PDB file of C-alpha atoms and ligand atoms in Angstrom:
ATOM      1  CA  MET A   1     -22.148 -13.610  -3.227  1.00 93.00           C
ATOM      2  CA  ARG A   2     -21.542  -9.914  -2.607  1.00 98.00           C
ATOM      3  CA  ILE A   3     -20.871  -7.158  -5.127  1.00 98.00           C
ATOM      4  CA  ALA A   4     -18.736  -4.262  -3.907  1.00 98.00           C
ATOM      5  CA  PRO A   5     -18.611  -1.359  -6.375  1.00 98.00           C
ATOM      6  CA  SER A   6     -15.355   0.586  -6.021  1.00 98.00           C
ATOM      7  CA  ILE A   7     -16.058   4.320  -5.977  1.00 98.00           C
ATOM      8  CA  LEU A   8     -12.537   4.941  -7.317  1.00 98.00           C
ATOM      9  CA  SER A   9     -14.049   5.199 -10.788  1.00 98.00           C
ATOM     10  CA  ALA A  10     -17.076   7.268  -9.689  1.00 98.00           C
ATOM     11  CA  ASP A  11     -17.399  11.052  -9.963  1.00 97.00           C
ATOM     12  CA  PHE A  12     -15.846  12.267  -6.690  1.00 97.00           C
ATOM     13  CA  ALA A  13     -17.968  15.430  -6.907  1.00 97.00           C
ATOM     14  CA  ALA A  14     -21.139  13.336  -6.791  1.00 98.00           C
ATOM     15  CA  LEU A  15     -20.351  10.383  -4.554  1.00 98.00           C
ATOM     16  CA  GLY A  16     -23.766  10.397  -2.882  1.00 98.00           C
ATOM     17  CA  ALA A  17     -25.557   9.978  -6.191  1.00 98.00           C
ATOM     18  CA  ALA A  18     -23.052   7.336  -7.348  1.00 98.00           C
ATOM     19  CA  ILE A  19     -23.573   5.270  -4.216  1.00 98.00           C
ATOM     20  CA  ALA A  20     -27.371   5.538  -4.384  1.00 98.00           C
ATOM     21  CA  THR A  21     -27.233   4.395  -8.012  1.00 98.00           C
ATOM     22  CA  VAL A  22     -25.258   1.221  -7.335  1.00 98.00           C
ATOM     23  CA  GLU A  23     -27.335   0.473  -4.250  1.00 98.00           C
ATOM     24  CA  ARG A  24     -30.404   0.476  -6.496  1.00 98.00           C
ATOM     25  CA  GLY A  25     -28.546  -1.987  -8.715  1.00 98.00           C
ATOM     26  CA  GLY A  26     -28.023  -4.369  -5.783  1.00 98.00           C
ATOM     27  CA  ALA A  27     -24.607  -3.386  -4.398  1.00 98.00           C
ATOM     28  CA  ASP A  28     -23.957  -5.283  -1.166  1.00 98.00           C
ATOM     29  CA  LEU A  29     -20.973  -3.205  -0.033  1.00 98.00           C
ATOM     30  CA  ILE A  30     -19.264   0.014  -1.066  1.00 98.00           C
ATOM     31  CA  HIS A  31     -15.537  -0.500  -1.652  1.00 98.00           C
ATOM     32  CA  VAL A  32     -13.472   2.544  -0.688  1.00 98.00           C
ATOM     33  CA  ASP A  33      -9.917   2.718  -2.051  1.00 98.00           C
ATOM     34  CA  VAL A  34      -7.590   4.670   0.229  1.00 98.00           C
ATOM     35  CA  MET A  35      -4.235   5.536  -1.390  1.00 98.00           C
ATOM     36  CA  ASP A  36      -1.381   7.526   0.109  1.00 98.00           C
ATOM     37  CA  GLY A  37       1.042   8.250  -2.752  1.00 98.00           C
ATOM     38  CA  HIS A  38       3.696   6.136  -0.976  1.00 98.00           C
ATOM     39  CA  PHE A  39       2.626   2.505  -1.036  1.00 98.00           C
ATOM     40  CA  VAL A  40       0.902   3.164  -4.347  1.00 98.00           C
ATOM     41  CA  PRO A  41       1.582   5.974  -6.819  1.00 97.00           C
ATOM     42  CA  ASN A  42      -1.876   7.552  -6.461  1.00 97.00           C
ATOM     43  CA  ILE A  43      -3.598   9.609  -3.750  1.00 98.00           C
ATOM     44  CA  THR A  44      -7.325   9.337  -3.063  1.00 98.00           C
ATOM     45  CA  ILE A  45      -9.364   9.883   0.038  1.00 96.00           C
ATOM     46  CA  GLY A  46      -9.113   9.824   3.821  1.00 97.00           C
ATOM     47  CA  PRO A  47     -11.307   9.479   6.917  1.00 98.00           C
ATOM     48  CA  PRO A  48     -13.370  12.690   6.436  1.00 98.00           C
ATOM     49  CA  VAL A  49     -14.693  11.478   3.105  1.00 98.00           C
ATOM     50  CA  VAL A  50     -15.417   8.028   4.553  1.00 98.00           C
ATOM     51  CA  ARG A  51     -17.372   9.732   7.358  1.00 98.00           C
ATOM     52  CA  SER A  52     -19.494  11.637   4.838  1.00 98.00           C
ATOM     53  CA  ILE A  53     -20.117   8.540   2.744  1.00 98.00           C
ATOM     54  CA  LYS A  54     -21.099   6.619   5.859  1.00 98.00           C
ATOM     55  CA  ARG A  55     -23.920   9.094   6.505  1.00 98.00           C
ATOM     56  CA  ILE A  56     -25.580   8.377   3.173  1.00 98.00           C
ATOM     57  CA  ALA A  57     -24.688   4.748   2.367  1.00 98.00           C
ATOM     58  CA  LYS A  58     -27.301   2.088   3.147  1.00 98.00           C
ATOM     59  CA  VAL A  59     -24.831  -0.798   2.772  1.00 98.00           C
ATOM     60  CA  PRO A  60     -21.608  -1.382   4.771  1.00 99.00           C
ATOM     61  CA  LEU A  61     -18.332   0.289   3.805  1.00 98.00           C
ATOM     62  CA  ASP A  62     -15.374  -1.907   2.860  1.00 99.00           C
ATOM     63  CA  VAL A  63     -12.232   0.211   3.266  1.00 99.00           C
ATOM     64  CA  HIS A  64      -9.161  -0.972   1.338  1.00 98.00           C
ATOM     65  CA  LEU A  65      -6.044   0.652   2.795  1.00 98.00           C
ATOM     66  CA  MET A  66      -3.316   1.037   0.188  1.00 98.00           C
ATOM     67  CA  ILE A  67      -1.086   2.989   2.546  1.00 98.00           C
ATOM     68  CA  SER A  68       2.418   2.462   3.918  1.00 97.00           C
ATOM     69  CA  ASP A  69       1.591   2.665   7.600  1.00 97.00           C
ATOM     70  CA  PRO A  70      -1.922   1.290   8.118  1.00 98.00           C
ATOM     71  CA  ASP A  71      -1.520   0.969  11.910  1.00 98.00           C
ATOM     72  CA  ARG A  72      -1.498   4.764  12.211  1.00 98.00           C
ATOM     73  CA  TYR A  73      -4.907   5.148  10.584  1.00 98.00           C
ATOM     74  CA  ILE A  74      -6.943   2.110  11.595  1.00 98.00           C
ATOM     75  CA  GLU A  75      -8.704   3.895  14.438  1.00 98.00           C
ATOM     76  CA  ALA A  76      -9.559   6.925  12.312  1.00 98.00           C
ATOM     77  CA  PHE A  77     -11.143   4.790   9.592  1.00 98.00           C
ATOM     78  CA  ALA A  78     -13.032   2.709  12.158  1.00 98.00           C
ATOM     79  CA  GLU A  79     -14.436   5.877  13.748  1.00 98.00           C
ATOM     80  CA  ALA A  80     -15.301   7.183  10.288  1.00 98.00           C
ATOM     81  CA  GLY A  81     -17.577   4.188   9.783  1.00 98.00           C
ATOM     82  CA  ALA A  82     -15.705   1.321   8.108  1.00 98.00           C
ATOM     83  CA  ALA A  83     -17.472  -2.023   8.611  1.00 99.00           C
ATOM     84  CA  MET A  84     -14.651  -3.929   6.908  1.00 99.00           C
ATOM     85  CA  MET A  85     -11.030  -2.873   6.611  1.00 98.00           C
ATOM     86  CA  SER A  86      -8.177  -4.499   4.747  1.00 98.00           C
ATOM     87  CA  VAL A  87      -4.436  -3.953   5.011  1.00 98.00           C
ATOM     88  CA  HIS A  88      -1.704  -5.096   2.649  1.00 98.00           C
ATOM     89  CA  VAL A  89       0.566  -7.866   3.881  1.00 98.00           C
ATOM     90  CA  GLU A  90       3.459  -6.150   2.042  1.00 98.00           C
ATOM     91  CA  VAL A  91       3.458  -3.206   4.477  1.00 98.00           C
ATOM     92  CA  SER A  92       2.445  -4.979   7.679  1.00 97.00           C
ATOM     93  CA  PRO A  93       5.422  -6.456   9.563  1.00 96.00           C
ATOM     94  CA  HIS A  94       3.218  -7.073  12.614  1.00 97.00           C
ATOM     95  CA  LEU A  95       0.232  -8.436  10.764  1.00 98.00           C
ATOM     96  CA  HIS A  96      -1.137 -10.396  13.722  1.00 98.00           C
ATOM     97  CA  ARG A  97      -1.191  -7.254  15.864  1.00 98.00           C
ATOM     98  CA  THR A  98      -2.713  -5.192  13.064  1.00 98.00           C
ATOM     99  CA  VAL A  99      -5.495  -7.699  12.344  1.00 98.00           C
ATOM    100  CA  HIS A 100      -6.430  -7.953  15.997  1.00 98.00           C
ATOM    101  CA  ALA A 101      -6.325  -4.171  16.393  1.00 98.00           C
ATOM    102  CA  VAL A 102      -8.881  -3.850  13.570  1.00 98.00           C
ATOM    103  CA  GLN A 103     -11.111  -6.506  15.126  1.00 98.00           C
ATOM    104  CA  ALA A 104     -10.855  -4.899  18.570  1.00 98.00           C
ATOM    105  CA  LEU A 105     -12.451  -1.801  17.027  1.00 98.00           C
ATOM    106  CA  GLY A 106     -15.451  -3.892  15.968  1.00 98.00           C
ATOM    107  CA  VAL A 107     -14.412  -3.920  12.303  1.00 99.00           C
ATOM    108  CA  LYS A 108     -14.038  -7.020  10.100  1.00 99.00           C
ATOM    109  CA  ALA A 109     -10.344  -7.471   9.307  1.00 99.00           C
ATOM    110  CA  GLY A 110      -9.019  -8.455   5.915  1.00 98.00           C
ATOM    111  CA  VAL A 111      -5.568  -8.896   4.445  1.00 98.00           C
ATOM    112  CA  VAL A 112      -4.700  -7.995   0.850  1.00 98.00           C
ATOM    113  CA  LEU A 113      -2.193  -9.757  -1.398  1.00 98.00           C
ATOM    114  CA  ASN A 114      -0.529  -7.962  -4.306  1.00 98.00           C
ATOM    115  CA  PRO A 115      -0.235  -9.956  -7.561  1.00 98.00           C
ATOM    116  CA  ALA A 116       3.373 -10.982  -6.791  1.00 98.00           C
ATOM    117  CA  THR A 117       2.693 -11.933  -3.164  1.00 98.00           C
ATOM    118  CA  PRO A 118       2.136 -15.680  -2.662  1.00 98.00           C
ATOM    119  CA  ALA A 119      -0.939 -17.035  -0.869  1.00 98.00           C
ATOM    120  CA  GLY A 120       1.431 -18.882   1.471  1.00 97.00           C
ATOM    121  CA  THR A 121       2.377 -15.668   3.292  1.00 98.00           C
ATOM    122  CA  LEU A 122      -0.999 -16.002   5.049  1.00 98.00           C
ATOM    123  CA  GLU A 123      -0.249 -19.471   6.435  1.00 97.00           C
ATOM    124  CA  ASP A 124       0.140 -18.373  10.060  1.00 98.00           C
ATOM    125  CA  ILE A 125      -2.594 -15.722  10.102  1.00 98.00           C
ATOM    126  CA  ALA A 126      -5.265 -17.466   7.994  1.00 98.00           C
ATOM    127  CA  ALA A 127      -7.263 -18.680  10.992  1.00 98.00           C
ATOM    128  CA  ASP A 128      -7.601 -15.128  12.352  1.00 98.00           C
ATOM    129  CA  LEU A 129      -8.916 -13.368   9.242  1.00 98.00           C
ATOM    130  CA  ASP A 130     -12.456 -12.207   8.482  1.00 99.00           C
ATOM    131  CA  PHE A 131     -11.680 -12.040   4.739  1.00 99.00           C
ATOM    132  CA  VAL A 132      -8.807 -12.111   2.264  1.00 99.00           C
ATOM    133  CA  LEU A 133      -8.614  -9.736  -0.689  1.00 99.00           C
ATOM    134  CA  VAL A 134      -6.709 -10.972  -3.743  1.00 98.00           C
ATOM    135  CA  MET A 135      -5.469  -8.149  -5.981  1.00 98.00           C
ATOM    136  CA  SER A 136      -5.895  -9.060  -9.634  1.00 98.00           C
ATOM    137  CA  VAL A 137      -4.121  -5.879 -10.800  1.00 98.00           C
ATOM    138  CA  ASN A 138      -1.240  -3.954  -9.270  1.00 98.00           C
ATOM    139  CA  PRO A 139      -2.944  -1.523  -6.895  1.00 98.00           C
ATOM    140  CA  GLY A 140      -3.045   2.201  -7.586  1.00 97.00           C
ATOM    141  CA  PHE A 141      -5.447   2.755 -10.440  1.00 97.00           C
ATOM    142  CA  GLY A 142      -8.860   1.743 -11.677  1.00 97.00           C
ATOM    143  CA  GLY A 143      -9.526   0.402 -15.143  1.00 97.00           C
ATOM    144  CA  GLN A 144      -6.520  -1.931 -15.453  1.00 98.00           C
ATOM    145  CA  THR A 145      -6.510  -5.356 -17.063  1.00 98.00           C
ATOM    146  CA  PHE A 146      -7.149  -8.501 -15.004  1.00 98.00           C
ATOM    147  CA  ILE A 147      -3.987 -10.574 -14.385  1.00 98.00           C
ATOM    148  CA  PRO A 148      -4.988 -14.170 -15.308  1.00 98.00           C
ATOM    149  CA  ARG A 149      -2.818 -15.829 -12.653  1.00 97.00           C
ATOM    150  CA  SER A 150      -5.069 -14.289  -9.997  1.00 98.00           C
ATOM    151  CA  GLU A 151      -7.587 -17.037 -10.599  1.00 98.00           C
ATOM    152  CA  SER A 152      -5.234 -19.688  -9.214  1.00 98.00           C
ATOM    153  CA  LYS A 153      -4.339 -17.309  -6.350  1.00 98.00           C
ATOM    154  CA  VAL A 154      -8.012 -17.252  -5.380  1.00 98.00           C
ATOM    155  CA  ARG A 155      -8.034 -21.059  -5.390  1.00 98.00           C
ATOM    156  CA  ALA A 156      -4.870 -21.207  -3.282  1.00 98.00           C
ATOM    157  CA  VAL A 157      -6.223 -18.741  -0.712  1.00 98.00           C
ATOM    158  CA  ARG A 158      -9.567 -20.582  -0.535  1.00 98.00           C
ATOM    159  CA  ALA A 159      -7.714 -23.872   0.026  1.00 98.00           C
ATOM    160  CA  LEU A 160      -5.549 -22.323   2.728  1.00 98.00           C
ATOM    161  CA  LEU A 161      -8.578 -20.915   4.594  1.00 98.00           C
ATOM    162  CA  ASP A 162     -10.380 -24.252   4.283  1.00 98.00           C
ATOM    163  CA  ARG A 163      -7.330 -26.078   5.661  1.00 98.00           C
ATOM    164  CA  VAL A 164      -7.473 -24.054   8.873  1.00 98.00           C
ATOM    165  CA  GLY A 165     -11.256 -24.357   9.077  1.00 98.00           C
ATOM    166  CA  ASN A 166     -11.941 -20.689   8.326  1.00 98.00           C
ATOM    167  CA  ALA A 167     -15.049 -20.045   6.196  1.00 98.00           C
ATOM    168  CA  ALA A 168     -14.054 -16.377   5.708  1.00 98.00           C
ATOM    169  CA  PRO A 169     -14.765 -15.132   2.162  1.00 98.00           C
ATOM    170  CA  VAL A 170     -12.157 -14.481  -0.506  1.00 98.00           C
ATOM    171  CA  ALA A 171     -12.554 -11.144  -2.295  1.00 99.00           C
ATOM    172  CA  ILE A 172     -11.159 -10.223  -5.686  1.00 98.00           C
ATOM    173  CA  ASP A 173     -10.210  -6.707  -6.781  1.00 98.00           C
ATOM    174  CA  GLY A 174      -9.019  -5.408 -10.133  1.00 98.00           C
ATOM    175  CA  GLY A 175     -10.050  -5.739 -13.746  1.00 98.00           C
ATOM    176  CA  ILE A 176     -13.263  -7.607 -13.000  1.00 98.00           C
ATOM    177  CA  THR A 177     -15.874  -7.505 -15.763  1.00 98.00           C
ATOM    178  CA  ALA A 178     -19.091  -9.343 -16.593  1.00 97.00           C
ATOM    179  CA  GLY A 179     -16.898 -11.395 -18.940  1.00 97.00           C
ATOM    180  CA  ASN A 180     -14.458 -12.785 -16.373  1.00 98.00           C
ATOM    181  CA  VAL A 181     -16.390 -12.681 -13.086  1.00 98.00           C
ATOM    182  CA  ALA A 182     -17.872 -16.189 -13.359  1.00 98.00           C
ATOM    183  CA  ARG A 183     -14.372 -17.688 -13.559  1.00 97.00           C
ATOM    184  CA  VAL A 184     -13.140 -16.024 -10.367  1.00 98.00           C
ATOM    185  CA  VAL A 185     -16.347 -16.978  -8.598  1.00 98.00           C
ATOM    186  CA  ALA A 186     -15.883 -20.573  -9.732  1.00 98.00           C
ATOM    187  CA  ALA A 187     -12.351 -20.358  -8.281  1.00 98.00           C
ATOM    188  CA  GLY A 188     -13.835 -19.388  -4.919  1.00 98.00           C
ATOM    189  CA  ALA A 189     -14.234 -15.588  -4.824  1.00 98.00           C
ATOM    190  CA  ARG A 190     -17.374 -14.489  -2.969  1.00 98.00           C
ATOM    191  CA  ILE A 191     -16.860 -10.715  -2.698  1.00 98.00           C
ATOM    192  CA  ILE A 192     -16.498  -9.054  -6.086  1.00 98.00           C
ATOM    193  CA  VAL A 193     -14.947  -5.586  -6.243  1.00 98.00           C
ATOM    194  CA  ALA A 194     -15.451  -3.689  -9.484  1.00 98.00           C
ATOM    195  CA  GLY A 195     -14.797  -0.080 -10.395  1.00 98.00           C
ATOM    196  CA  ALA A 196     -14.527   0.653 -14.109  1.00 98.00           C
ATOM    197  CA  ALA A 197     -16.930  -2.138 -15.122  1.00 98.00           C
ATOM    198  CA  ILE A 198     -19.613  -0.367 -13.105  1.00 98.00           C
ATOM    199  CA  PHE A 199     -18.870   3.360 -13.081  1.00 98.00           C
ATOM    200  CA  ASP A 200     -17.501   3.646 -16.615  1.00 98.00           C
ATOM    201  CA  ALA A 201     -20.616   1.885 -17.923  1.00 98.00           C
ATOM    202  CA  PRO A 202     -23.353   4.093 -19.403  1.00 98.00           C
ATOM    203  CA  ASP A 203     -25.787   2.842 -16.732  1.00 98.00           C
ATOM    204  CA  PRO A 204     -23.999   1.932 -13.456  1.00 98.00           C
ATOM    205  CA  GLU A 205     -27.206   0.685 -11.835  1.00 98.00           C
ATOM    206  CA  ARG A 206     -27.744  -1.804 -14.629  1.00 98.00           C
ATOM    207  CA  ALA A 207     -24.021  -2.691 -14.741  1.00 98.00           C
ATOM    208  CA  THR A 208     -24.163  -3.585 -11.038  1.00 98.00           C
ATOM    209  CA  ARG A 209     -27.197  -5.792 -11.594  1.00 98.00           C
ATOM    210  CA  GLU A 210     -25.617  -7.476 -14.618  1.00 98.00           C
ATOM    211  CA  LEU A 211     -22.313  -8.080 -12.864  1.00 98.00           C
ATOM    212  CA  LYS A 212     -24.140  -9.680  -9.951  1.00 98.00           C
ATOM    213  CA  ALA A 213     -26.088 -11.937 -12.302  1.00 97.00           C
ATOM    214  CA  ALA A 214     -22.907 -12.894 -14.161  1.00 98.00           C
ATOM    215  CA  ALA A 215     -21.180 -13.640 -10.830  1.00 97.00           C
ATOM    216  CA  ALA A 216     -24.029 -15.908  -9.734  1.00 95.00           C
ATOM    217  CA  GLY A 217     -23.373 -17.897 -12.908  1.00 93.00           C
ATOM    218  CA  GLY A 218     -19.981 -18.921 -11.522  1.00 92.00           C
ATOM    219  CA  VAL A 219     -21.388 -20.541  -8.395  1.00 90.00           C
ATOM    220  CA  THR A 220     -21.620 -24.266  -8.925  1.00 76.00           C
ATOM    221  CA  SER A 221     -23.795 -25.072  -5.920  1.00 54.00           C
ATOM    222  CA  PRO A 222     -27.097 -23.152  -5.996  1.00 50.00           C
ATOM    223  CA  ALA A 223     -27.134 -23.156  -2.191  1.00 48.00           C
ATOM    224  CA  ALA A 224     -23.976 -21.033  -2.146  1.00 48.00           C
ATOM    225  CA  ARG A 225     -25.585 -18.179  -4.070  1.00 46.00           C
TER     226      ARG A 225
HETATM  227  C1  DX5 B 301      -7.031  -0.690  -7.480  1.00 64.59           C
HETATM  228  C2  DX5 B 301      -8.150  -0.658  -6.485  1.00 64.59           C
HETATM  229  C3  DX5 B 301      -9.391  -1.251  -6.995  1.00 64.59           C
HETATM  230  C4  DX5 B 301      -9.920  -0.590  -8.230  1.00 64.59           C
HETATM  231  C5  DX5 B 301     -10.648  -1.617  -9.013  1.00 64.59           C
HETATM  232  O1  DX5 B 301      -5.890  -0.169  -6.898  1.00 64.59           O
HETATM  233  O2  DX5 B 301      -7.823  -1.342  -5.305  1.00 64.59           O
HETATM  234  O3  DX5 B 301     -10.397  -1.344  -6.013  1.00 64.59           O
HETATM  235  O4  DX5 B 301     -10.782   0.466  -7.969  1.00 64.59           O
HETATM  236  O5  DX5 B 301     -11.025  -0.995 -10.175  1.00 64.59           O
HETATM  237  P1  DX5 B 301     -11.259  -1.778 -11.522  1.00 64.59           P
HETATM  238  O6  DX5 B 301     -12.442  -2.656 -11.276  1.00 64.59           O
HETATM  239  O7  DX5 B 301     -11.537  -0.665 -12.442  1.00 64.59           O
HETATM  240  O8  DX5 B 301     -10.014  -2.534 -11.827  1.00 64.59           O
HETATM  241 ZN1   ZN B 302      -9.578  -1.777  -3.910  1.00 64.59          ZN
END
C-alpha cells in the first residue's frame, strides 16, 4: 500500500516544506500533476519545478502527465527526476511506443484512464505496464468529488492485469478521503493519490498518516499490507 500526496493542493510557494511534512506523515511517493491548458483546462508545472522538487524529496516522484502531446516531454521529465510517469490513453495514439519509450529511460510507465474511458482500452497493452492510474474525477482540478463508478473501474483494471499475469499496481486519483479510501483499496487499488484530503487538512502530516491507516483497513489479506 502506497500513499502518494498530490502537491496540486499544496502551497506552490512552499513546496519543499509541504513535501517534508507529508514525508514525515509516511508518504511513499510524491504525486506531481502536470497540466498544459490543452488536454485539461488548467496549467500547473513543468520539468524545472520537478527538477527542484527532486533535489529535496526523499521519496520517488510520480509524474502524472495531463498534457496533449506527452511524447514530446517524456525525456525532459525523466531527466528532471521522475521515477514513475503516467500518460493518458485518450491522447496517446501510439501507446505501445510511448510506454516503451518511458521504460527505456529507466522510468516506471503507467497509463491513466479518464472516468469515461473503459478499462478494456488497455487490453492489448496491459502486459507491458508498470502501473495503471484510474481517474476518479475528471482531471484538471483538485478538491473534486469522487465518482462512485470508479470503484468498479478499479476492479475491472485489476482483473484485466491479473488475466495477463501482470502484478502491476492499480492507482486511484481524485476525490479520495479517509472516508472512501478503504472501499477503493478493497476493490484493488494499491497506490492512493490524494490532494485536498491531505493539503487542505489543518495538519497534512497527520492527514497523511490517517489516510494511510484508513487505506490499510481496506486490505483484506494482512500479508498484502
Ligand atoms: C486531478 C489530479 C489529481 C488531484 C487529486 O486532475 O490528477 O492528482 O490533485 O486531488 P484531490 O485528491 O483533491 O481530488
Ligand atoms: Zn494526478
